[in-house]
XYZ file of C-alpha atoms in Angstrom:
734
model
C -9.574 -2.832 59.584
C -11.850 0.148 59.115
C -12.982 2.911 61.420
C -16.142 5.021 60.972
C -15.354 8.709 60.763
C -17.901 11.486 61.344
C -17.689 13.989 58.472
C -17.491 17.596 59.548
C -20.208 20.058 58.595
C -23.130 17.673 59.224
C -25.214 17.710 62.403
C -28.491 16.284 63.582
C -30.156 12.928 63.320
C -28.852 12.106 59.794
C -25.146 12.599 60.500
C -23.140 11.133 57.518
C -20.392 8.608 58.031
C -17.506 7.729 55.716
C -15.763 4.402 55.887
C -11.993 4.436 55.674
C -10.775 1.083 54.353
C -7.453 -0.477 53.517
C -6.608 -0.318 49.790
C -7.465 -3.648 48.127
C -4.610 -5.476 46.422
C -4.482 -6.831 42.866
C -4.474 -10.320 44.307
C -7.743 -9.567 46.078
C -9.221 -8.228 42.828
C -8.063 -11.324 40.945
C -9.648 -13.590 43.521
C -12.941 -11.681 43.317
C -12.877 -11.757 39.528
C -12.098 -15.488 39.367
C -14.968 -16.198 41.721
C -17.394 -14.225 39.527
C -16.382 -15.866 36.250
C -15.448 -19.245 37.743
C -11.802 -19.004 36.707
C -12.455 -18.187 33.029
C -9.540 -16.395 31.332
C -10.764 -12.879 30.521
C -7.691 -11.909 28.513
C -8.533 -10.752 24.979
C -6.007 -11.976 22.411
C -6.273 -9.369 19.648
C -5.385 -9.911 15.975
C -2.439 -7.548 16.553
C -0.928 -10.108 18.921
C -1.644 -7.890 21.930
C -3.032 -9.545 25.045
C -5.556 -7.106 26.490
C -6.150 -7.653 30.182
C -9.520 -7.035 31.855
C -7.945 -4.560 34.298
C -5.204 -1.940 34.016
C -3.531 -0.082 36.867
C -0.741 2.434 37.380
C 1.777 -0.419 37.213
C 0.964 -0.864 33.500
C 2.073 2.666 32.608
C 5.168 2.833 34.752
C 7.890 4.723 32.887
C 5.502 5.963 30.151
C 5.144 9.749 29.872
C 2.606 10.988 27.292
C 3.436 14.661 27.858
C 1.050 17.519 27.154
C -1.027 18.419 24.088
C 0.753 20.691 21.641
C 4.223 19.629 22.791
C 6.624 16.958 21.540
C 6.183 14.109 20.918
C 2.527 15.186 20.469
C 1.074 11.994 21.956
C -1.892 13.946 23.307
C -2.507 16.094 20.223
C -0.804 18.480 17.831
C -2.351 21.626 19.308
C -2.392 22.725 22.928
C -6.117 23.514 22.894
C -7.182 20.823 20.358
C -10.980 20.819 19.894
C -11.571 23.094 22.871
C -10.068 25.787 20.647
C -11.361 24.592 17.277
C -13.067 21.309 16.316
C -11.782 19.060 13.582
C -12.723 19.768 9.959
C -15.757 17.896 8.643
C -14.371 16.800 5.279
C -16.750 14.427 3.514
C -15.283 12.408 0.641
C -17.575 12.637 -2.378
C -17.692 12.592 -6.139
C -19.750 10.747 -8.711
C -21.019 10.910 -12.253
C -20.152 14.221 -13.943
C -18.456 17.354 -12.635
C -21.847 19.128 -12.749
C -23.518 16.499 -10.557
C -20.638 16.470 -8.068
C -20.493 20.264 -7.912
C -24.198 20.445 -7.031
C -23.673 17.778 -4.340
C -20.758 19.757 -2.868
C -22.832 22.929 -2.685
C -25.627 21.097 -0.863
C -23.195 19.598 1.653
C -21.374 22.889 2.305
C -24.692 24.626 2.911
C -25.607 21.893 5.414
C -22.477 22.284 7.553
C -19.576 20.534 5.819
C -16.363 22.557 6.221
C -13.976 21.157 3.596
C -14.082 19.236 0.334
C -12.648 15.798 -0.361
C -12.859 14.726 -3.995
C -13.414 11.144 -5.122
C -12.408 10.460 -8.733
C -13.655 7.634 -10.901
C -11.378 4.712 -11.685
C -10.751 5.731 -15.279
C -9.324 9.003 -13.972
C -7.248 7.217 -11.316
C -5.663 5.007 -13.940
C -4.839 7.860 -16.328
C -7.416 7.066 -19.022
C -9.762 9.521 -20.705
C -13.428 8.513 -20.678
C -13.326 7.612 -24.369
C -10.688 4.903 -23.861
C -11.999 1.383 -24.682
C -10.627 -0.104 -21.430
C -12.906 2.018 -19.202
C -16.377 1.557 -20.682
C -17.792 0.207 -17.414
C -15.940 2.531 -15.030
C -16.721 6.094 -16.106
C -18.456 8.084 -13.366
C -19.256 5.010 -11.276
C -17.034 5.195 -8.178
C -16.232 8.890 -8.330
C -16.331 11.885 -10.640
C -14.949 11.679 -14.183
C -12.258 14.299 -14.882
C -10.865 14.349 -18.407
C -10.076 18.021 -19.047
C -9.410 21.334 -17.325
C -13.029 22.231 -18.136
C -14.198 19.327 -15.939
C -12.060 20.601 -13.066
C -13.368 24.171 -13.456
C -16.978 22.926 -13.408
C -16.239 20.756 -10.363
C -15.308 23.869 -8.336
C -17.714 26.308 -9.942
C -18.939 28.753 -7.288
C -16.502 27.342 -4.724
C -13.745 29.912 -4.064
C -10.436 28.050 -4.076
C -8.715 30.794 -2.058
C -11.127 30.142 0.833
C -11.927 26.414 0.604
C -9.553 23.633 1.650
C -9.701 20.847 -0.944
C -8.461 17.295 -0.456
C -8.024 15.118 -3.540
C -7.632 11.355 -3.325
C -5.370 10.765 -6.294
C -2.187 8.755 -6.732
C -1.740 7.273 -10.191
C -2.796 10.288 -12.279
C -1.580 12.715 -9.634
C 0.378 14.884 -12.102
C -2.514 15.809 -14.458
C -5.056 16.145 -11.624
C -2.869 18.501 -9.612
C -2.024 20.424 -12.793
C -5.751 20.817 -13.562
C -6.382 22.017 -9.986
C -3.639 24.628 -10.247
C -4.909 25.934 -13.590
C -8.537 25.893 -12.412
C -7.399 28.135 -9.549
C -5.557 30.432 -11.931
C -8.606 30.781 -14.160
C -10.693 31.488 -11.066
C -8.259 34.285 -10.252
C -6.579 32.419 -7.383
C -2.759 32.308 -7.506
C -0.990 29.069 -6.609
C 0.348 30.403 -3.317
C -3.226 30.738 -1.981
C -4.387 27.225 -2.849
C -5.109 25.259 0.316
C -5.617 21.514 0.588
C -4.029 18.099 0.189
C -3.222 15.676 -2.605
C -2.901 12.018 -1.564
C 0.094 11.260 -3.811
C 0.911 8.061 -1.870
C 2.102 5.572 -4.465
C 3.785 3.025 -2.156
C 0.393 2.249 -0.658
C -0.936 1.677 -4.168
C 1.727 -0.924 -4.924
C 1.000 -2.576 -1.585
C -2.813 -2.757 -1.437
C -4.971 -0.478 -3.585
C -3.345 -0.936 -6.989
C -4.502 2.210 -8.813
C -0.965 2.847 -10.022
C 0.073 3.709 -13.578
C 3.871 3.759 -13.769
C 6.520 1.439 -12.264
C 7.838 2.172 -8.754
C 10.991 4.129 -9.627
C 9.411 6.797 -11.865
C 6.424 6.913 -9.506
C 8.751 7.893 -6.668
C 10.328 10.528 -8.893
C 6.860 12.014 -9.478
C 6.405 12.362 -5.730
C 9.745 14.150 -5.371
C 8.824 16.509 -8.233
C 5.532 17.347 -6.525
C 7.361 18.010 -3.245
C 9.734 20.338 -5.068
C 7.057 22.226 -7.022
C 4.663 22.713 -4.105
C 7.399 23.733 -1.644
C 8.418 26.504 -4.063
C 4.997 27.615 -5.280
C 2.219 26.382 -2.940
C 3.157 27.024 0.707
C -0.364 26.317 2.022
C -0.770 23.025 0.179
C -0.042 19.566 1.624
C 1.969 17.702 -1.004
C 1.176 14.187 0.214
C -1.294 12.343 2.434
C 0.450 9.188 3.583
C -2.319 6.665 3.801
C -2.823 3.700 6.078
C -6.551 3.715 5.368
C -6.400 1.371 2.413
C -4.106 -1.000 4.295
C -6.695 -1.594 7.008
C -9.404 -1.852 4.348
C -7.291 -4.540 2.663
C -7.125 -6.474 5.945
C -4.126 -5.094 7.847
C -4.147 -5.172 11.620
C -3.811 -1.814 13.360
C -0.161 -2.559 14.137
C 0.540 -3.300 10.472
C -1.358 -0.218 9.312
C 0.527 1.940 11.793
C 3.984 0.559 11.026
C 3.756 0.506 7.242
C 2.198 3.964 7.073
C 4.956 5.530 9.156
C 7.569 3.598 7.162
C 6.030 4.887 3.912
C 6.294 8.425 5.250
C 9.950 7.948 6.123
C 10.636 6.673 2.605
C 9.008 9.703 0.990
C 11.042 12.050 3.174
C 14.261 10.266 2.209
C 13.398 10.578 -1.496
C 12.629 14.278 -1.039
C 15.963 14.886 0.680
C 17.798 12.841 -1.966
C 16.296 15.065 -4.655
C 17.941 18.091 -3.032
C 15.137 19.425 -0.825
C 15.737 20.726 2.708
C 13.800 18.405 5.042
C 12.415 21.303 7.069
C 11.261 23.091 3.911
C 8.769 20.382 2.884
C 8.200 17.990 5.802
C 5.799 20.352 7.551
C 3.391 20.002 4.608
C 3.146 16.221 4.813
C -0.080 14.798 6.226
C -1.450 11.346 7.008
C -4.675 9.411 6.492
C -5.793 6.566 8.773
C -8.750 4.192 8.844
C -10.873 4.032 11.963
C -12.450 0.635 12.511
C -14.558 -0.949 15.218
C -11.781 -1.756 17.704
C -12.604 1.415 19.616
C -9.774 1.835 22.124
C -7.182 0.347 19.764
C -8.024 3.030 17.179
C -7.741 5.823 19.744
C -4.371 4.524 20.888
C -3.249 4.056 17.261
C -3.557 7.766 16.455
C -1.686 8.685 19.645
C 1.030 6.114 18.846
C 1.325 7.409 15.266
C 2.277 10.870 16.530
C 4.942 9.418 18.825
C 6.390 7.286 16.037
C 6.475 10.079 13.460
C 8.244 12.393 15.885
C 10.824 9.662 16.511
C 11.315 8.910 12.789
C 11.663 12.565 11.777
C 14.148 13.229 14.544
C 16.257 10.308 13.291
C 16.036 11.680 9.734
C 17.485 15.004 10.842
C 14.475 17.320 11.050
C 15.051 20.289 13.345
C 11.743 22.177 13.118
C 9.156 20.703 15.492
C 6.490 21.273 12.820
C 8.365 18.786 10.605
C 7.997 16.169 13.341
C 4.295 16.806 13.991
C 1.954 14.172 12.539
C -1.289 15.707 11.310
C -3.939 13.320 10.055
C -7.249 12.970 8.287
C -9.343 9.945 9.221
C -12.198 8.065 7.610
C -14.506 5.585 9.242
C -14.102 2.051 7.952
C -15.680 0.947 4.710
C -15.011 -2.728 5.317
C -16.872 -2.643 8.647
C -20.060 -1.618 6.807
C -22.461 -4.450 6.014
C -24.914 -5.033 3.217
C -27.128 -6.987 5.599
C -29.182 -5.018 8.133
C -27.527 -1.808 6.825
C -29.031 0.597 9.363
C -26.594 -0.928 11.862
C -23.965 0.938 9.840
C -25.175 4.224 11.334
C -24.133 3.000 14.781
C -20.850 1.615 13.488
C -19.936 4.921 11.869
C -20.872 6.850 15.036
C -18.643 4.659 17.210
C -15.765 4.963 14.761
C -16.212 8.745 14.510
C -15.961 8.994 18.299
C -12.731 6.974 18.240
C -11.235 9.326 15.632
C -12.235 12.323 17.714
C -10.861 10.864 20.958
C -7.642 9.963 19.126
C -7.161 13.563 17.991
C -7.753 13.632 14.221
C -7.499 16.947 12.317
C -10.291 16.154 9.860
C -12.798 13.368 9.416
C -15.009 11.675 6.843
C -17.905 9.589 8.127
C -19.203 6.843 5.832
C -22.850 6.559 4.910
C -25.014 3.573 5.794
C -25.417 2.422 2.168
C -21.753 2.525 1.144
C -21.359 -1.241 1.464
C -23.293 -1.511 -1.808
C -23.295 1.894 -3.559
C -22.334 5.544 -3.452
C -24.312 7.463 -0.812
C -27.645 9.110 -1.530
C -28.411 12.627 -0.266
C -30.423 10.976 2.537
C -27.616 8.720 3.762
C -24.936 11.389 3.231
C -26.864 13.772 5.481
C -26.973 11.226 8.310
C -23.230 10.599 7.921
C -22.371 14.311 7.965
C -24.752 15.068 10.845
C -23.087 12.346 12.906
C -20.072 14.645 13.154
C -22.174 17.753 13.754
C -23.986 16.075 16.657
C -20.697 15.003 18.251
C -19.290 18.518 17.860
C -22.355 20.476 18.900
C -24.331 18.361 21.377
C -22.114 16.042 23.389
C -19.589 18.267 25.151
C -16.810 15.941 23.948
C -14.885 18.827 22.401
C -14.564 20.802 25.618
C -11.719 18.743 27.082
C -8.328 18.211 25.458
C -7.476 14.483 25.109
C -10.231 13.343 27.500
C -8.901 9.768 27.688
C -5.324 10.865 28.357
C -4.097 9.316 31.591
C -6.343 6.275 31.267
C -4.235 3.317 32.351
C -5.630 1.248 29.492
C -5.225 3.906 26.775
C -1.697 4.836 27.820
C -0.622 1.192 28.100
C -2.161 0.380 24.723
C -0.480 3.417 23.138
C 2.913 2.280 24.412
C 2.278 -1.300 23.252
C 1.394 -0.122 19.749
C 4.478 2.106 19.608
C 6.730 -0.795 20.585
C 5.172 -3.346 18.223
C 5.021 -0.991 15.245
C 8.617 0.091 15.864
C 9.759 -3.527 15.528
C 8.267 -3.665 12.023
C 9.665 -0.231 11.113
C 13.153 -1.351 12.150
C 12.782 -4.488 9.999
C 11.816 -2.286 7.020
C 14.840 -0.052 7.574
C 17.179 -3.029 7.975
C 16.081 -4.247 4.544
C 16.727 -0.923 2.821
C 13.484 0.993 3.259
C 9.860 0.699 2.303
C 10.328 0.842 -1.467
C 12.500 -2.281 -1.310
C 10.140 -3.978 1.142
C 7.188 -3.321 -1.185
C 9.184 -4.665 -4.141
C 10.001 -7.794 -2.111
C 6.281 -8.226 -1.393
C 6.373 -9.171 2.272
C 4.255 -6.259 3.629
C 1.487 -7.148 1.145
C 1.730 -10.820 2.120
C 1.452 -9.939 5.826
C -1.683 -7.900 5.166
C -3.286 -10.604 3.025
C -2.611 -13.219 5.709
C -4.275 -10.958 8.285
C -7.251 -10.491 5.940
C -7.671 -14.233 5.444
C -7.474 -14.846 9.192
C -10.126 -12.187 9.862
C -12.453 -13.611 7.205
C -12.159 -17.042 8.789
C -12.913 -15.654 12.272
C -16.067 -13.978 10.976
C -17.196 -16.989 8.936
C -16.637 -19.247 11.962
C -18.574 -16.772 14.153
C -15.557 -16.275 16.388
C -15.786 -12.555 15.634
C -19.327 -11.194 15.785
C -20.795 -8.931 13.120
C -24.288 -8.001 14.252
C -26.891 -8.678 11.592
C -24.502 -10.820 9.550
C -23.290 -13.829 11.541
C -25.362 -13.179 14.673
C -28.800 -11.626 15.234
C -29.431 -11.772 11.488
C -32.815 -10.804 10.074
C -34.964 -13.401 8.330
C -35.594 -10.998 5.468
C -33.725 -7.872 4.448
C -35.611 -4.644 3.860
C -34.813 -2.899 0.558
C -33.117 0.503 0.733
C -32.845 3.202 -1.890
C -29.422 3.500 -3.508
C -27.751 5.961 -5.852
C -27.565 4.518 -9.359
C -25.286 6.247 -11.861
C -26.135 5.919 -15.555
C -22.687 4.957 -16.784
C -23.642 5.109 -20.479
C -25.052 8.644 -20.228
C -22.088 9.903 -18.199
C -19.581 8.450 -20.624
C -21.379 9.978 -23.608
C -21.365 13.395 -21.932
C -17.675 13.116 -21.094
C -16.742 12.099 -24.630
C -18.667 15.072 -26.009
C -16.757 17.450 -23.715
C -13.400 15.916 -24.663
C -14.229 16.448 -28.333
C -15.296 20.056 -27.668
C -12.089 20.857 -25.750
C -9.894 19.325 -28.452
C -11.770 21.193 -31.192
C -11.308 24.547 -29.446
C -7.627 24.345 -28.481
C -4.444 25.404 -30.280
C -3.456 21.909 -31.366
C 0.152 22.745 -32.226
C 0.739 24.472 -28.885
C -0.874 21.554 -27.024
C 1.245 18.936 -28.803
C 4.389 20.984 -28.183
C 3.602 21.090 -24.432
C 2.992 17.328 -24.403
C 6.253 16.697 -26.267
C 8.090 18.836 -23.712
C 6.573 16.710 -20.936
C 7.799 13.524 -22.612
C 11.289 14.967 -22.925
C 11.106 16.073 -19.291
C 10.308 12.483 -18.300
C 13.497 11.392 -20.096
C 15.479 14.119 -18.342
C 15.285 15.811 -14.984
C 12.859 18.721 -15.437
C 10.035 19.050 -12.937
C 7.132 17.002 -14.292
C 4.394 18.910 -12.467
C 5.647 22.227 -13.847
C 5.597 20.811 -17.390
C 2.130 19.299 -16.856
C 0.744 22.653 -15.670
C 1.736 24.064 -19.069
C -0.014 21.116 -20.757
C -3.167 21.854 -18.785
C -3.037 25.507 -19.807
C -2.884 24.357 -23.439
C -5.984 22.127 -22.874
C -4.311 18.722 -23.003
C -6.533 15.958 -21.598
C -5.748 13.841 -18.575
C -5.171 10.807 -20.765
C -2.804 12.730 -23.032
C -0.736 14.016 -20.106
C -0.556 10.512 -18.625
C 0.387 8.992 -21.988
C 3.133 11.572 -22.507
C 4.875 10.192 -19.410
C 3.889 6.576 -20.084
C 5.809 6.803 -23.374
C 8.984 6.968 -21.264
C 8.059 5.204 -18.022
C 5.820 2.405 -19.334
C 2.689 1.068 -17.608
C 3.044 -1.198 -14.593
C 1.078 -4.392 -13.987
C 1.044 -7.278 -11.525
C -0.935 -10.465 -10.880
C -2.197 -11.441 -7.414
C -0.535 -14.259 -5.494
C -3.130 -15.645 -3.045
C -1.941 -16.704 0.389
C -2.301 -20.358 1.322
C -3.272 -22.201 4.471
C -4.490 -19.242 6.536
C -8.240 -19.407 5.902
C -8.451 -23.180 5.772
C -6.053 -23.546 8.676
C -8.506 -21.728 10.939
C -11.083 -24.493 10.378
C -8.865 -27.444 11.314
C -11.049 -30.538 11.647
C -14.305 -28.587 11.508
C -17.037 -31.005 10.392
C -18.411 -28.814 7.642
C -15.002 -27.829 6.289
C -13.980 -31.470 6.052
C -17.242 -32.119 4.198
C -16.429 -29.373 1.687
C -12.982 -30.851 1.075
C -14.625 -34.229 0.458
C -17.019 -32.534 -1.974
C -14.107 -31.055 -3.928
C -12.487 -34.505 -4.012
C -15.734 -36.040 -5.311
C -15.829 -33.546 -8.191
C -12.148 -34.280 -8.882
C -12.826 -38.027 -9.080
C -15.727 -37.482 -11.463
C -13.895 -35.027 -13.731
C -10.471 -36.649 -13.575
C -8.927 -33.365 -12.378
C -9.463 -30.782 -9.692
C -12.338 -28.337 -10.207
C -10.840 -25.187 -11.696
C -11.858 -21.629 -10.910
C -10.658 -18.437 -12.583
C -10.977 -15.430 -10.249
C -11.327 -12.473 -12.616
C -10.826 -8.773 -11.858
C -12.274 -6.749 -14.737
C -12.341 -3.005 -15.112
C -10.031 -0.505 -13.476
C -10.779 -1.276 -9.815
C -7.606 -2.353 -8.039
C -9.166 -3.339 -4.709
C -8.368 -7.043 -4.632
C -9.133 -8.094 -1.058
C -12.336 -9.937 -1.997
C -10.775 -11.680 -4.986
C -7.745 -12.725 -2.942
C -9.926 -14.081 -0.122
C -11.967 -16.163 -2.568
C -8.773 -17.487 -4.159
C -7.299 -18.317 -0.754
C -10.393 -20.028 0.664
C -11.212 -22.068 -2.453
C -7.545 -22.944 -2.905
C -7.385 -24.252 0.664
C -10.391 -26.467 -0.136
C -8.540 -28.046 -3.065
C -9.795 -26.047 -6.050
C -7.272 -25.365 -8.798
C -7.200 -21.542 -8.752
C -6.264 -19.271 -11.625
C -5.749 -15.802 -10.101
C -6.163 -13.429 -13.002
C -4.248 -10.200 -13.503
C -5.853 -6.919 -12.494
C -7.573 -4.501 -14.891
C -8.747 -7.001 -17.500
C -11.357 -6.337 -20.144
C -14.113 -8.959 -20.516
C -12.482 -10.122 -23.768
C -9.143 -10.654 -22.017
C -10.850 -12.536 -19.178
C -12.584 -14.828 -21.676
C -9.245 -15.632 -23.324
C -7.825 -16.714 -19.952
C -10.915 -18.739 -19.040
C -10.825 -20.694 -22.311
C -7.051 -21.136 -22.404
C -7.061 -22.481 -18.843
C -10.184 -24.606 -19.507
C -11.807 -23.538 -16.244
C -15.113 -24.784 -14.852
C -16.076 -21.518 -13.147
C -15.288 -17.840 -13.545
C -15.631 -15.882 -10.320
C -16.071 -12.248 -11.365
C -15.141 -9.875 -8.541
C -16.779 -6.450 -8.753
C -16.327 -3.691 -6.176
C -16.753 -0.508 -8.188
C -20.176 -0.750 -9.820
C -18.980 -2.064 -13.192
C -20.924 -5.302 -12.803
C -23.895 -4.260 -14.965
C -21.723 -3.848 -18.057
C -18.624 -5.994 -17.562
C -20.155 -9.276 -16.366
C -22.921 -9.530 -19.023
C -20.289 -8.801 -21.681
C -18.106 -11.603 -20.297
C -21.022 -14.071 -20.473
C -21.959 -13.051 -24.012
C -18.369 -13.491 -25.187
C -18.191 -16.971 -23.618
C -21.371 -17.905 -25.491
C -19.967 -16.573 -28.759
C -16.880 -18.730 -28.224
C -19.054 -21.800 -27.653
C -18.190 -22.039 -23.938
C -21.502 -21.361 -22.265
C -20.694 -24.469 -20.182
C -18.319 -22.340 -18.112
C -20.307 -21.133 -15.110
C -20.033 -17.457 -14.141
C -20.573 -16.411 -10.539
C -20.390 -12.827 -9.339
C -19.203 -11.469 -6.019
C -18.580 -8.158 -4.313
C -20.415 -4.869 -4.051
C -23.560 -5.643 -6.020
C -26.859 -4.080 -4.886
C -29.762 -6.514 -4.467
C -31.708 -4.436 -7.007
C -29.255 -5.575 -9.700
C -29.385 -9.292 -8.934
C -32.240 -10.184 -11.289
C -30.656 -8.398 -14.248
C -27.467 -10.401 -13.680
C -29.382 -13.663 -13.366
C -31.208 -12.814 -16.602
C -27.819 -12.198 -18.238
C -26.719 -15.711 -17.274
C -24.970 -15.363 -13.913
C -25.285 -18.636 -11.990
C -24.844 -17.290 -8.444
C -24.241 -13.965 -6.695
C -22.310 -13.550 -3.464
C -22.765 -10.130 -1.890
C -20.661 -8.383 0.772
C -20.250 -10.450 3.924
C -20.968 -13.790 2.241
C -19.623 -16.730 4.240
C -16.935 -18.227 1.992
C -17.741 -21.768 3.100
C -21.361 -21.183 2.052
C -20.125 -19.835 -1.286
C -17.988 -22.930 -1.809
C -20.967 -25.200 -1.150
C -22.986 -23.260 -3.749
C -20.214 -23.516 -6.359
C -19.882 -27.256 -5.746
C -23.631 -27.532 -6.342
C -23.194 -25.759 -9.690
C -20.543 -28.351 -10.530
C -22.972 -31.178 -9.833
C -22.131 -32.026 -6.233
C -24.800 -31.434 -3.607
C -23.494 -31.069 -0.078
C -25.509 -33.003 2.534
C -27.736 -30.716 4.631
C -26.151 -29.365 7.781
C -27.083 -31.103 10.998
C -27.828 -28.999 14.027
C -24.463 -30.073 15.413
C -22.664 -28.865 12.254
C -24.516 -25.547 12.319
C -23.459 -25.012 15.901
C -19.878 -25.902 15.006
């Protein structure tokens, strides 16, 4: 029934009418929807195991109360006014080559509107090696800035007042010498420790789980974190002593539920270690911060940040915190690196924009936006400007910052937030039941969960069940070349070695060695390691020397990957092409009298092993005999494994720009050993501009970012003498 009603205030010929109708029911909506889509199920089954419905109503949020911004449990934001009062900090993550080059880049970015610094260190620095160490010849200056001495740190911040600039440093393994250098650089700039403002990542559990740039075993690594908590709480009240990071978990393949749960569980573990070391929870917990990835699942990412604040408030309350600031989750976010594509790379501008909006709508405190070329190289000034301006446009032009938590109250967002809280809490309770995150990491099951999720995602993309525009759908016939930043590794390393020699020549050697000896004794005892390292930095000890002084007591930690089985291949089932690949592997096996054997090698100091693990998993599911090599090998060590295992193929995984030195050296060493019959294929982050040089060096095939693993397998089988039959149109469609 409906009755026309004449609206008051209107007269004349064009009198306006309003229809008053009965409220439609959900059953009526369902019937209308089914008619439109002919009964098709519109439910979206997400990788997190959440069934997302096409419609949400008030019934879906019954009993859920998100509260108000600035008030516990901070679902809607940590400040009452949020961005209406002050926008988030634009904190671009950058560092490359030498301290001089990075310093100039920082000055350009700050002049153009960046508000805070976030320092990226090279892999030699992360792993506690000076640039003159023989294990890091291909890594110096390539994926971040090389820092060997206090002089490097002083140059890095030259002209940047450390009493006025907030500095974030992504460092975990060599966290003690880097933080010591930062403190002394401030001192020599005239800035006392109590005025230093910023964050050190210092999140070692995440390293053992996914990123792998650790140095020491878990137990002494956790002691280092407690020592940093103690030192900073006494001496650096403005400084955040840890940034608990889920970012690298999602980059390694974790679902948002896994990222959320394991990150919060990591945070709880660090708090427990701090309390066990004698610290008052409310004296240090307010200086803890978080770091999350923001991927392309737009609403899920918004809800994830809201859920994280609820979960942290709950965890800290259970741990005995009384101060509401101790229970308040503050976070930095970075747009996803793994969502960036080498193919059709200008699409990455749109991806980063969408992800930046999700971080903003989720309530981040600071944000880094990735550049369009970061799937293959460090950003150029051109691409970095677009990435930075993405944030400036959102802040200055869109009006998005004028409303606090603009999606708060959305049936979908609130329901999704609650769902994420509940699902993540189940995992957190499992972690606690098994003795905490340190024990869970040691047992290996969080890493296995993440690797299974990564393999499943790779299979969905390769099977075109999950669309990546420009890669597995709407792909270009020919890619346009783009300019990339190329760092001269040889020149950078030479410059770093010269500075190390100069610093050592100018220091009081006896005083330096005495400080290093005191640090070693402190590692054996209970003295604060950061305090001792600060004295080493004052005496001009190098980063490698400070790391080695502790390594003499703690040792150096190492692990080998264990690829997951059955996840990637299981997604294909009886797929025609997959079955054909399995038959191809069997044909090679019959001809050779054994399974084809592949050694997946990780050379250099890059610990990101997602790509290597995916290759191992996919090829293993096809029937290849896989040798998963240990991390951080030199080319000589990789050659020893390849020959000892009598492999047919070496798959060299490169993600940190060491490919131009490490892979040619590997091939030359195989030739010298009389094993040029072993094929070498390269995969990972390798710019197209470098392909020809690698082919000239003897590489048989190159598989760039986003390569379909089934296509890669067909190419490797071809190298082994088995040509796959051409795909029929039916197979292509499948």
